[in-house]
Tab-separated table of C-alpha atoms in Angstrom:
chain	number	residue	atom	x	y	z
A	493	MET	CA	-46.604	28.472	-30.344
A	494	LEU	CA	-49.653	26.441	-31.372
A	495	LEU	CA	-52.992	27.763	-32.607
A	496	LEU	CA	-56.327	25.942	-32.493
A	497	GLY	CA	-59.021	26.625	-35.094
A	498	ILE	CA	-62.655	25.535	-34.854
A	499	ASP	CA	-64.924	25.453	-37.911
A	500	LEU	CA	-68.587	25.161	-36.925
A	501	GLY	CA	-70.261	23.909	-40.085
A	502	THR	CA	-73.792	22.816	-40.799
A	503	SER	CA	-72.742	19.214	-41.415
A	504	SER	CA	-69.976	18.805	-38.844
A	505	ILE	CA	-67.342	20.469	-36.685
A	506	LYS	CA	-63.728	20.440	-37.833
A	507	VAL	CA	-60.802	21.377	-35.614
A	508	SER	CA	-57.172	21.909	-36.609
A	509	VAL	CA	-54.004	22.737	-34.697
A	510	THR	CA	-51.237	24.616	-36.508
A	511	ASP	CA	-47.695	25.613	-35.629
A	512	ALA	CA	-47.627	29.416	-35.731
A	513	ASP	CA	-43.965	29.555	-36.718
A	514	THR	CA	-43.953	27.001	-39.552
A	515	HIS	CA	-47.648	27.308	-40.570
A	516	ARG	CA	-47.704	23.502	-40.583
A	517	VAL	CA	-50.972	21.759	-39.743
A	518	LEU	CA	-50.055	19.338	-36.970
A	519	ALA	CA	-53.394	17.546	-36.694
A	520	SER	CA	-57.048	17.829	-37.691
A	521	ALA	CA	-60.192	16.070	-36.513
A	522	GLN	CA	-63.868	16.134	-37.359
A	523	TYR	CA	-67.057	15.286	-35.482
A	524	PRO	CA	-69.623	13.805	-35.914
A	525	ASP	CA	-68.660	11.116	-38.414
A	526	GLU	CA	-72.057	11.276	-40.113
A	527	GLU	CA	-73.467	14.605	-41.270
A	528	ALA	CA	-75.277	16.474	-38.498
A	529	VAL	CA	-79.052	16.585	-38.613
A	530	ILE	CA	-81.028	19.673	-39.621
A	531	VAL	CA	-84.371	19.634	-37.792
A	532	VAL	CA	-87.289	20.590	-40.053
A	533	ARG	CA	-90.363	21.162	-37.889
A	534	GLU	CA	-92.335	22.879	-40.662
A	535	PRO	CA	-91.785	23.224	-44.419
A	536	GLY	CA	-89.172	25.928	-44.983
A	537	TRP	CA	-87.841	25.759	-41.428
A	538	ALA	CA	-84.333	24.624	-40.440
A	539	GLU	CA	-82.991	24.356	-36.892
A	540	GLN	CA	-80.037	22.853	-35.050
A	541	SER	CA	-79.242	22.488	-31.358
A	542	PRO	CA	-76.570	24.903	-30.065
A	543	GLU	CA	-75.837	22.524	-27.196
A	544	GLY	CA	-75.386	19.823	-29.823
A	545	TRP	CA	-72.808	22.048	-31.532
A	546	TRP	CA	-71.021	22.477	-28.219
A	547	GLN	CA	-70.893	18.722	-27.658
A	548	TYR	CA	-69.515	18.244	-31.172
A	549	VAL	CA	-66.865	20.931	-30.599
A	550	GLN	CA	-65.712	19.243	-27.408
A	551	GLU	CA	-65.517	15.814	-29.067
A	552	ALA	CA	-63.569	17.228	-32.021
A	553	ILE	CA	-61.099	18.957	-29.692
A	554	ARG	CA	-60.636	15.744	-27.707
A	555	ARG	CA	-59.995	13.850	-30.924
A	556	VAL	CA	-57.406	16.294	-32.226
A	557	ASN	CA	-55.692	16.517	-28.828
A	558	GLY	CA	-55.630	12.726	-28.716
A	559	SER	CA	-53.640	12.537	-31.940
A	560	GLY	CA	-50.330	12.658	-30.079
A	561	ALA	CA	-48.951	15.075	-32.670
A	562	TYR	CA	-48.353	17.910	-30.175
A	563	ASP	CA	-48.720	18.874	-26.527
A	564	PRO	CA	-52.180	20.452	-25.994
A	565	GLN	CA	-50.658	22.592	-23.235
A	566	ASP	CA	-48.745	24.477	-25.948
A	567	ILE	CA	-51.935	25.843	-27.554
A	568	ALA	CA	-51.824	29.612	-27.070
A	569	ALA	CA	-54.909	30.984	-28.859
A	570	ILE	CA	-58.219	29.805	-30.318
A	571	GLY	CA	-60.091	30.985	-33.402
A	572	ILE	CA	-63.667	30.179	-34.408
A	573	ALA	CA	-65.343	30.118	-37.816
A	574	TYR	CA	-69.064	29.434	-37.944
A	575	GLN	CA	-72.135	29.019	-40.129
A	576	MET	CA	-73.479	32.512	-40.719
A	577	HIS	CA	-76.810	34.176	-39.873
A	578	GLY	CA	-77.980	31.671	-37.251
A	579	LEU	CA	-79.940	32.915	-34.240
A	580	VAL	CA	-78.909	31.675	-30.784
A	581	LEU	CA	-80.798	32.927	-27.716
A	582	VAL	CA	-79.628	32.556	-24.109
A	583	ASP	CA	-81.084	33.664	-20.783
A	584	LYS	CA	-79.345	35.457	-17.903
A	585	ASP	CA	-77.869	32.123	-16.742
A	586	GLN	CA	-76.471	31.512	-20.258
A	587	ARG	CA	-78.932	28.676	-20.853
A	588	VAL	CA	-80.085	28.135	-24.442
A	589	LEU	CA	-83.762	29.038	-24.812
A	590	ARG	CA	-84.533	27.248	-28.087
A	591	ASP	CA	-82.868	25.521	-31.021
A	592	SER	CA	-81.011	27.845	-33.347
A	593	ILE	CA	-82.898	29.086	-36.397
A	594	ILE	CA	-80.103	28.570	-38.930
A	595	TRP	CA	-79.077	30.217	-42.185
A	596	CYS	CA	-81.293	28.207	-44.577
A	597	ASP	CA	-84.507	28.650	-42.552
A	598	SER	CA	-87.028	30.676	-44.568
A	599	ARG	CA	-89.703	31.552	-42.006
A	600	ALA	CA	-88.502	35.114	-41.395
A	601	VAL	CA	-88.696	36.294	-45.015
A	602	PRO	CA	-92.026	38.174	-44.498
A	603	TYR	CA	-90.590	39.943	-41.430
A	604	GLY	CA	-87.582	41.138	-43.402
A	605	ASP	CA	-89.787	42.195	-46.293
A	606	ARG	CA	-91.963	44.298	-43.973
A	607	ALA	CA	-88.883	45.977	-42.496
A	608	PHE	CA	-87.511	46.648	-45.987
A	609	ALA	CA	-90.740	48.446	-46.898
A	610	GLY	CA	-91.259	50.075	-43.487
A	611	ILE	CA	-87.741	51.476	-43.089
A	612	GLY	CA	-87.543	52.260	-46.794
A	613	GLU	CA	-85.757	50.276	-49.467
A	614	LYS	CA	-83.309	53.047	-50.381
A	615	ARG	CA	-82.474	53.738	-46.735
A	616	CYS	CA	-81.951	50.036	-45.983
A	617	LEU	CA	-79.637	49.558	-48.928
A	618	GLU	CA	-77.612	52.703	-48.266
A	619	ARG	CA	-77.221	52.140	-44.516
A	620	LEU	CA	-77.514	48.352	-44.010
A	621	LEU	CA	-76.218	47.439	-47.499
A	622	ASN	CA	-78.991	44.812	-47.630
A	623	SER	CA	-82.656	44.156	-47.228
A	624	PRO	CA	-83.259	42.745	-43.703
A	625	GLY	CA	-84.368	39.724	-45.736
A	626	ASN	CA	-84.060	36.414	-43.945
A	627	PHE	CA	-81.127	37.376	-41.748
A	628	THR	CA	-80.684	37.174	-37.988
A	629	ALA	CA	-82.611	40.335	-37.090
A	630	ALA	CA	-85.653	39.128	-39.031
A	631	LYS	CA	-85.402	35.732	-37.323
A	632	LEU	CA	-85.413	37.488	-33.944
A	633	ALA	CA	-88.527	39.412	-35.025
A	634	TRP	CA	-90.223	36.076	-35.778
A	635	VAL	CA	-89.436	34.859	-32.257
A	636	LYS	CA	-90.685	38.128	-30.757
A	637	GLU	CA	-94.059	37.758	-32.458
A	638	ASN	CA	-94.536	33.983	-32.309
A	639	GLU	CA	-92.838	33.048	-29.017
A	640	PRO	CA	-93.396	36.147	-26.863
A	641	SER	CA	-92.960	34.438	-23.479
A	642	LEU	CA	-89.632	32.998	-24.620
A	643	TYR	CA	-88.616	36.367	-26.081
A	644	GLU	CA	-89.111	38.009	-22.686
A	645	ARG	CA	-86.527	35.646	-21.171
A	646	ILE	CA	-83.750	36.528	-23.653
A	647	ASP	CA	-80.639	38.032	-22.097
A	648	ARG	CA	-78.329	37.916	-25.144
A	649	VAL	CA	-78.730	37.397	-28.884
A	650	LEU	CA	-75.758	35.511	-30.328
A	651	LEU	CA	-74.426	34.277	-33.641
A	652	PRO	CA	-73.323	30.603	-33.652
A	653	GLY	CA	-69.643	31.489	-33.194
A	654	ASP	CA	-70.471	33.865	-30.350
A	655	PHE	CA	-72.230	30.963	-28.624
A	656	ILE	CA	-69.259	28.581	-28.900
A	657	ALA	CA	-66.995	31.323	-27.530
A	658	LEU	CA	-69.488	31.827	-24.699
A	659	ARG	CA	-69.312	28.150	-23.792
A	660	LEU	CA	-65.506	28.232	-23.895
A	661	THR	CA	-65.032	31.464	-21.951
A	662	GLY	CA	-68.273	32.373	-20.182
A	663	GLU	CA	-68.153	35.802	-21.912
A	664	ALA	CA	-70.704	37.034	-24.457
A	665	THR	CA	-69.089	39.255	-27.102
A	666	THR	CA	-69.630	40.134	-30.730
A	667	SER	CA	-68.030	42.282	-33.463
A	668	ILE	CA	-68.977	44.697	-36.236
A	669	PRO	CA	-68.729	41.987	-38.952
A	670	ALA	CA	-71.005	39.705	-36.905
A	671	LEU	CA	-73.518	42.480	-36.358
A	672	SER	CA	-73.450	43.381	-40.047
A	673	GLU	CA	-74.186	39.786	-41.087
A	674	GLY	CA	-77.158	39.813	-38.723
A	675	ILE	CA	-78.356	43.149	-40.245
A	676	PHE	CA	-77.996	44.942	-36.924
A	677	TRP	CA	-75.286	47.414	-38.087
A	678	ASP	CA	-75.649	50.839	-39.723
A	679	PHE	CA	-72.657	51.488	-41.990
A	680	ALA	CA	-73.515	55.175	-42.398
A	681	SER	CA	-73.539	55.996	-38.674
A	682	ASN	CA	-71.073	53.231	-37.642
A	683	GLU	CA	-73.279	52.009	-34.817
A	684	LEU	CA	-76.165	49.669	-34.092
A	685	SER	CA	-78.973	50.414	-36.524
A	686	GLU	CA	-81.544	52.717	-34.945
A	687	ASP	CA	-83.841	51.886	-37.862
A	688	VAL	CA	-83.788	48.135	-37.275
A	689	PHE	CA	-84.070	48.299	-33.486
A	690	THR	CA	-86.920	50.805	-33.649
A	691	PHE	CA	-88.862	49.037	-36.408
A	692	PHE	CA	-88.732	45.636	-34.709
A	693	GLY	CA	-88.930	47.003	-31.163
A	694	PHE	CA	-85.698	45.361	-30.006
A	695	ASP	CA	-83.824	46.379	-26.858
A	696	ARG	CA	-80.181	47.223	-27.551
A	697	ALA	CA	-79.273	45.487	-24.281
A	698	LEU	CA	-79.813	42.163	-26.079
A	699	ILE	CA	-76.596	42.745	-28.040
A	700	PRO	CA	-73.383	41.529	-26.354
A	701	VAL	CA	-70.278	43.660	-25.823
A	702	VAL	CA	-68.845	44.700	-29.206
A	703	ARG	CA	-65.115	44.053	-29.597
A	704	PRO	CA	-62.726	44.115	-32.570
A	705	LEU	CA	-62.920	40.866	-34.503
A	706	PHE	CA	-59.177	40.284	-34.057
A	707	SER	CA	-58.981	40.682	-30.275
A	708	ALA	CA	-59.410	38.816	-26.995
A	709	HIS	CA	-62.999	37.616	-26.571
A	710	GLY	CA	-62.343	35.949	-23.206
A	711	GLY	CA	-60.189	33.144	-21.833
A	712	VAL	CA	-61.050	29.438	-21.574
A	713	ARG	CA	-62.738	28.663	-18.248
A	714	ALA	CA	-60.943	26.376	-15.787
A	715	GLU	CA	-63.583	23.630	-15.907
A	716	VAL	CA	-63.641	23.628	-19.707
A	717	ALA	CA	-59.846	23.566	-19.880
A	718	ALA	CA	-59.714	20.597	-17.504
A	719	ALA	CA	-62.326	18.685	-19.504
A	720	LEU	CA	-60.535	19.262	-22.818
A	721	GLY	CA	-56.901	19.019	-21.728
A	722	LEU	CA	-56.168	22.683	-22.414
A	723	LYS	CA	-54.547	25.398	-20.334
A	724	LYS	CA	-56.876	27.605	-18.379
A	725	GLY	CA	-57.214	31.113	-19.773
A	726	ILE	CA	-56.269	30.462	-23.405
A	727	PRO	CA	-57.790	33.457	-25.234
A	728	VAL	CA	-60.339	33.233	-28.025
A	729	THR	CA	-58.855	35.876	-30.327
A	730	TYR	CA	-60.869	35.505	-33.521
A	731	LYS	CA	-64.503	34.853	-34.487
A	732	ALA	CA	-65.754	35.108	-38.066
A	733	GLY	CA	-68.540	33.765	-40.267
A	734	ASP	CA	-67.547	30.808	-42.402
A	735	GLN	CA	-67.454	32.706	-45.701
A	736	PRO	CA	-65.377	35.696	-44.537
A	737	ASN	CA	-63.160	33.143	-42.790
A	738	ASN	CA	-62.835	31.100	-45.989
A	739	ALA	CA	-61.765	34.288	-47.754
A	740	LEU	CA	-59.212	34.982	-45.008
A	741	SER	CA	-57.834	31.446	-45.307
A	742	LEU	CA	-57.266	32.083	-49.037
A	743	ASN	CA	-55.641	35.492	-48.411
A	744	VAL	CA	-58.624	37.303	-49.939
A	745	LEU	CA	-58.401	40.559	-48.024
A	746	GLU	CA	-58.054	43.397	-50.517
A	747	PRO	CA	-60.382	44.975	-53.100
A	748	GLY	CA	-60.865	42.859	-56.221
A	749	GLU	CA	-59.801	39.575	-54.623
A	750	VAL	CA	-62.390	36.778	-54.817
A	751	ALA	CA	-62.891	33.422	-53.072
A	752	ALA	CA	-65.370	30.585	-53.521
A	753	THR	CA	-66.556	27.593	-51.555
A	754	ALA	CA	-69.027	24.795	-52.257
A	755	GLY	CA	-70.052	22.961	-49.112
A	756	THR	CA	-73.673	22.479	-48.065
A	757	SER	CA	-74.263	25.881	-49.634
A	758	GLY	CA	-72.167	27.593	-52.270
A	759	VAL	CA	-70.598	31.036	-52.102
A	760	ILE	CA	-68.607	33.441	-54.218
A	761	TYR	CA	-67.161	36.140	-51.981
A	762	GLY	CA	-65.377	39.238	-53.247
A	763	VAL	CA	-63.835	42.186	-51.404
A	764	SER	CA	-64.655	45.823	-52.169
A	765	ASP	CA	-63.489	49.144	-50.704
A	766	ALA	CA	-66.913	50.719	-51.307
A	767	LEU	CA	-70.181	50.469	-49.377
A	768	THR	CA	-71.650	48.555	-52.278
A	769	TYR	CA	-75.037	46.855	-52.541
A	770	ASP	CA	-77.256	45.127	-55.076
A	771	PRO	CA	-80.507	47.056	-55.697
A	772	GLY	CA	-82.453	43.791	-55.463
A	773	SER	CA	-80.442	42.506	-52.475
A	774	ARG	CA	-79.790	39.345	-54.494
A	775	VAL	CA	-76.167	39.406	-53.399
A	776	ASN	CA	-75.294	40.757	-49.975
A	777	SER	CA	-72.636	43.005	-48.494
A	778	PHE	CA	-71.158	42.623	-45.006
A	779	ALA	CA	-68.174	43.967	-43.112
A	780	HIS	CA	-65.182	41.762	-43.970
A	781	VAL	CA	-62.863	40.415	-41.269
A	782	ASN	CA	-60.478	43.361	-41.758
A	783	TYR	CA	-63.206	46.020	-41.912
A	784	LEU	CA	-62.465	49.167	-39.950
A	785	THR	CA	-64.507	52.344	-39.786
A	786	SER	CA	-61.367	54.060	-41.059
A	787	LEU	CA	-60.571	51.428	-43.744
A	788	ARG	CA	-63.562	49.972	-45.546
A	789	ARG	CA	-63.257	46.347	-46.547
A	790	VAL	CA	-66.672	45.028	-47.520
A	791	GLY	CA	-67.337	41.411	-48.394
A	792	VAL	CA	-69.767	41.000	-51.303
A	793	LEU	CA	-71.375	37.595	-50.879
A	794	LEU	CA	-73.260	35.523	-53.421
A	795	CYS	CA	-74.938	32.587	-51.666
A	796	ILE	CA	-76.669	29.585	-53.232
A	797	ASN	CA	-78.346	27.466	-50.559
A	798	GLY	CA	-78.578	24.313	-52.647
A	799	THR	CA	-75.106	23.127	-53.672
A	800	GLY	CA	-73.398	20.349	-51.719
A	801	ILE	CA	-76.732	19.401	-50.165
A	802	MET	CA	-78.038	18.758	-53.710
A	803	ASN	CA	-75.003	16.633	-54.508
A	804	ARG	CA	-75.521	14.624	-51.305
A	805	TRP	CA	-79.228	14.164	-52.019
A	806	VAL	CA	-78.501	12.759	-55.482
A	807	ARG	CA	-75.832	10.447	-54.063
A	808	ASP	CA	-78.066	9.126	-51.311
A	809	LEU	CA	-81.094	8.765	-53.598
A	810	ILE	CA	-79.340	6.663	-56.214
A	811	ARG	CA	-77.243	4.687	-53.655
A	812	GLY	CA	-74.506	4.271	-56.210
A	813	GLY	CA	-76.702	2.040	-58.363
A	814	SER	CA	-75.547	-0.940	-56.296
A	815	GLY	CA	-78.811	-1.661	-54.496
A	816	ASP	CA	-77.179	-1.882	-51.079
A	817	SER	CA	-78.143	0.222	-48.073
A	818	ARG	CA	-75.285	2.686	-48.206
A	819	GLY	CA	-74.922	5.717	-50.403
A	820	ALA	CA	-72.165	5.892	-52.971
A	821	THR	CA	-69.012	7.584	-51.770
A	822	TYR	CA	-68.342	10.983	-53.285
A	823	GLU	CA	-65.305	9.475	-55.025
A	824	GLU	CA	-67.539	6.861	-56.672
A	825	LEU	CA	-70.052	9.534	-57.619
A	826	ASN	CA	-67.359	11.727	-59.186
A	827	ALA	CA	-65.850	8.805	-61.104
A	828	ALA	CA	-69.253	7.838	-62.519
A	829	ALA	CA	-70.056	11.443	-63.454
A	830	SER	CA	-66.742	11.784	-65.288
A	831	ARG	CA	-67.740	8.974	-67.671
A	832	VAL	CA	-70.651	11.079	-68.981
A	833	LEU	CA	-69.994	13.764	-71.586
A	834	PRO	CA	-70.530	17.446	-70.684
A	835	GLY	CA	-74.158	18.437	-71.003
A	836	SER	CA	-75.390	15.202	-69.388
A	837	ALA	CA	-77.215	14.187	-72.568
A	838	GLY	CA	-79.783	16.942	-72.104
A	839	LEU	CA	-80.561	16.260	-68.433
A	840	SER	CA	-80.762	19.400	-66.271
A	841	VAL	CA	-80.882	19.821	-62.486
A	842	LEU	CA	-81.982	22.998	-60.712
A	843	PRO	CA	-80.422	22.690	-57.224
A	844	PHE	CA	-82.656	25.194	-55.413
A	845	GLY	CA	-84.254	22.899	-52.848
A	846	ASN	CA	-82.765	24.200	-49.595
A	847	GLY	CA	-84.915	27.147	-48.599
A	848	ALA	CA	-85.419	30.640	-49.972
A	849	GLU	CA	-82.750	31.653	-52.486
A	850	ARG	CA	-81.516	35.237	-52.281
A	851	ILE	CA	-80.559	35.329	-55.961
A	852	PHE	CA	-84.275	34.859	-56.714
A	853	TYR	CA	-85.446	37.596	-54.329
A	854	ASN	CA	-85.851	35.162	-51.392
A	855	LYS	CA	-88.267	32.928	-53.293
A	856	ILE	CA	-88.474	29.179	-52.706
A	857	LEU	CA	-88.126	27.531	-56.117
A	858	GLY	CA	-87.618	23.909	-55.099
A	859	ALA	CA	-85.106	21.591	-56.727
A	860	GLN	CA	-86.047	20.207	-60.135
A	861	VAL	CA	-84.864	17.555	-62.585
A	862	ARG	CA	-85.736	18.522	-66.163
A	863	GLY	CA	-85.391	16.766	-69.520
A	864	LEU	CA	-85.354	13.244	-68.058
A	865	ASP	CA	-85.400	10.537	-70.748
A	866	LEU	CA	-85.993	7.100	-69.238
A	867	ASN	CA	-84.410	5.424	-72.258
A	868	VAL	CA	-81.211	7.465	-72.096
A	869	HIS	CA	-80.429	8.648	-68.593
A	870	GLY	CA	-78.997	6.604	-65.751
A	871	ALA	CA	-77.459	7.284	-62.366
A	872	ALA	CA	-74.231	8.701	-63.810
A	873	HIS	CA	-76.155	11.226	-65.921
A	874	LEU	CA	-77.947	12.439	-62.797
A	875	TYR	CA	-74.647	12.673	-60.924
A	876	ARG	CA	-73.139	14.829	-63.655
A	877	ALA	CA	-76.279	16.900	-64.236
A	878	GLY	CA	-76.425	17.661	-60.521
A	879	GLN	CA	-72.862	18.971	-60.470
A	880	GLU	CA	-73.310	20.905	-63.708
A	881	GLY	CA	-76.545	22.418	-62.381
A	882	ILE	CA	-74.716	23.609	-59.273
A	883	ALA	CA	-71.965	25.132	-61.438
A	884	PHE	CA	-74.613	26.856	-63.572
A	885	ALA	CA	-76.209	28.295	-60.426
A	886	PHE	CA	-72.807	29.794	-59.600
A	887	ARG	CA	-72.641	31.275	-63.115
A	888	TYR	CA	-76.119	32.784	-62.691
A	889	GLY	CA	-75.096	34.378	-59.385
A	890	LEU	CA	-71.718	35.560	-60.680
A	891	ASP	CA	-73.506	37.386	-63.493
A	892	ILE	CA	-75.438	39.305	-60.809
A	893	MET	CA	-72.131	40.183	-59.127
A	894	ARG	CA	-70.801	41.352	-62.473
A	895	GLU	CA	-73.809	43.672	-62.786
A	896	ASN	CA	-72.622	45.200	-59.512
A	897	GLY	CA	-69.023	45.728	-60.630
A	898	MET	CA	-67.383	42.543	-59.313
A	899	ASN	CA	-65.443	41.075	-62.259
A	900	PRO	CA	-62.903	38.551	-60.980
A	901	GLY	CA	-59.880	37.693	-63.069
A	902	VAL	CA	-59.300	34.594	-60.950
A	903	ILE	CA	-61.218	32.848	-58.159
A	904	ARG	CA	-59.451	31.177	-55.234
A	905	ALA	CA	-60.893	28.081	-53.578
A	906	GLY	CA	-59.810	25.438	-51.116
A	907	ARG	CA	-59.496	21.924	-52.543
A	908	ALA	CA	-62.376	20.682	-50.418
A	909	ASN	CA	-66.027	19.648	-50.686
A	910	MET	CA	-67.238	19.977	-54.284
A	911	PHE	CA	-63.962	21.495	-55.428
A	912	LYS	CA	-62.534	17.989	-55.028
A	913	SER	CA	-64.648	16.882	-58.012
A	914	PRO	CA	-62.953	17.295	-61.428
A	915	VAL	CA	-66.394	17.312	-63.065
A	916	PHE	CA	-67.632	20.174	-60.910
A	917	VAL	CA	-64.409	22.188	-61.258
A	918	ASP	CA	-64.476	21.773	-65.057
A	919	ALA	CA	-68.108	22.882	-65.212
A	920	PHE	CA	-67.488	25.785	-62.813
A	921	VAL	CA	-64.443	27.141	-64.656
A	922	ASN	CA	-65.938	26.820	-68.135
A	923	SER	CA	-69.423	28.069	-67.305
A	924	THR	CA	-68.106	31.146	-65.448
A	925	ASN	CA	-65.147	31.553	-67.858
A	926	VAL	CA	-62.922	32.426	-64.880
A	927	PRO	CA	-59.741	30.536	-63.889
A	928	VAL	CA	-59.699	28.889	-60.462
A	929	GLU	CA	-56.696	28.576	-58.159
A	930	LEU	CA	-57.004	25.667	-55.731
A	931	TYR	CA	-55.284	25.729	-52.335
A	932	GLU	CA	-54.757	23.208	-49.577
A	933	SER	CA	-56.773	25.152	-47.042
A	934	ASP	CA	-59.934	24.810	-45.030
A	935	GLY	CA	-62.025	26.750	-42.538
A	936	SER	CA	-60.500	25.311	-39.385
A	937	VAL	CA	-56.975	26.165	-40.559
A	938	GLY	CA	-58.150	29.662	-41.471
A	939	ALA	CA	-59.642	30.043	-37.992
A	940	ALA	CA	-56.343	28.982	-36.437
A	941	ILE	CA	-54.438	31.556	-38.496
A	942	GLY	CA	-57.071	34.154	-37.599
A	943	ALA	CA	-56.414	33.370	-33.940
A	944	GLY	CA	-52.733	34.072	-34.577
A	945	ILE	CA	-53.545	37.481	-36.057
A	946	GLY	CA	-55.843	38.282	-33.126
A	947	ALA	CA	-53.180	37.203	-30.629
A	948	GLY	CA	-50.518	39.380	-32.279
A	949	VAL	CA	-48.432	36.442	-33.488
A	950	TYR	CA	-48.765	37.891	-36.999
A	951	ARG	CA	-48.912	41.615	-37.722
A	952	ASP	CA	-51.661	41.187	-40.284
A	953	GLY	CA	-53.092	38.837	-42.881
A	954	ARG	CA	-50.362	39.548	-45.397
A	955	GLU	CA	-47.716	38.302	-42.973
A	956	ALA	CA	-49.867	35.369	-41.891
A	957	PHE	CA	-50.327	34.112	-45.454
A	958	ALA	CA	-47.026	35.181	-46.994
A	959	GLY	CA	-46.148	31.592	-47.931
A	960	LEU	CA	-49.551	30.609	-49.333
A	961	ARG	CA	-49.277	29.147	-52.851
A	962	PRO	CA	-51.872	27.448	-55.075
A	963	VAL	CA	-51.515	23.713	-55.636
A	964	GLU	CA	-53.337	23.829	-58.973
A	965	LEU	CA	-54.561	26.339	-61.547
A	966	ILE	CA	-57.512	25.358	-63.758
A	967	GLU	CA	-58.188	27.596	-66.749
A	968	PRO	CA	-61.200	27.652	-69.074
A	969	ALA	CA	-60.779	25.390	-72.089
A	970	ASN	CA	-64.342	24.742	-73.215
A	971	ALA	CA	-66.243	27.902	-72.264
A	972	GLY	CA	-68.105	28.265	-75.558
A	973	VAL	CA	-69.600	24.774	-75.330
A	974	TYR	CA	-70.600	25.280	-71.704
A	975	ASP	CA	-72.295	28.554	-72.626
A	976	GLY	CA	-74.706	26.503	-74.697
A	977	PHE	CA	-75.361	24.056	-71.874
A	978	TYR	CA	-75.850	26.948	-69.446
A	979	ASN	CA	-78.379	28.664	-71.693
A	980	GLU	CA	-80.328	25.394	-72.015
A	981	TRP	CA	-80.318	25.053	-68.215
A	982	LYS	CA	-81.286	28.681	-67.738
A	983	ARG	CA	-84.486	28.343	-69.784
A	984	TYR	CA	-85.958	26.215	-66.997
A	985	LEU	CA	-85.685	29.087	-64.508
A	986	PRO	CA	-88.866	31.043	-63.702
């Protein structure tokens, strides 16, 4: 039996097909080849086209099916991972009403702040586990106030993964974890939040049918199957946000287990068995993929918006120092950075230039380069300082998690994105003083395995990931020195 996993990222779509019996990845494909555009209509805004995502998904599936590595007719279930917190709105004919307001868009912060005060901070934290902040519900409130005629035409409010499943199956569904990440779910009453719906004046009918995360969310429509070379009726049996899905792919399912990722944004994600929250809502708590009302599994999520996007900006700005029209490859960037000593000769980068940062109470700090000496620093120093600054941002956020009782003994990560850089990994491990286990895993493979759990191929996550082993363990070896560099970097924070 074959399983197909879709990872809807901010930069691109990746699709993988795995053999359920051997766990072997038979083929993977990505689309588009260049990083997808984020539309910025106003400062602090960030939007993408849901129909654009759907086109990318179709092209990626065609590419992977065209690999010749398997028979697409043998695919038995589909799983979807997706960028979290985005707002997708469709009308009664399932037509998209506007571009998606995505995770790093900051316009809804005042709406979340008003709800936090109006509902009551203590009540929000105890029942929602978060401030409404800049999450999906607050984004919907922005649309309600600023685009009222469009708001009146909404039939369903969807997360990005719900939308891709809708295009595949024609069915609109959601789950408790999805609702919790949108700040629509009340953990105390185990139902849609009366507080949120009343405060914002939302109609509950806007929310799709709620189904278990690991379950059938509809079968692939005949016309879609024909266009993509799939069998009609293949079930979508798993939908999860990218960070819970990354944790699943690393077998992070039980209390105390911790995962990390560093793509466009950066995340440390730990699992708790308590309805835990940060009093300042600087880190956020959502229902994990295996959350049940009878078995609490809460994902505690530290998010830094400006990580890989900072690394890309530095790469593209400097153009590899070669003067040609292309940016340096990430391999060239990493090699140049490795030739500079830790500490980057006093150069510091604050990577907070991608919208409001939750760890700073949803403030927009802007990215900064500090300590620049024109007689000392070159492109390689900026490369290294950028990666060290991102690692230091992780350390800053992890210290907040530690305040809230999350003290990882080891962090698991896929060998992907910034975790491919030895410079970044060294800075991350030594600044946090926590060992890192690296795995050959990614979001699309995790989504495929999730589909297998939802389809009943595997009894649970433990069976699904029984053979998962790290490919490398990196332990702190220079933590004391990096403490000094971190404290120098930290003095530039407001």
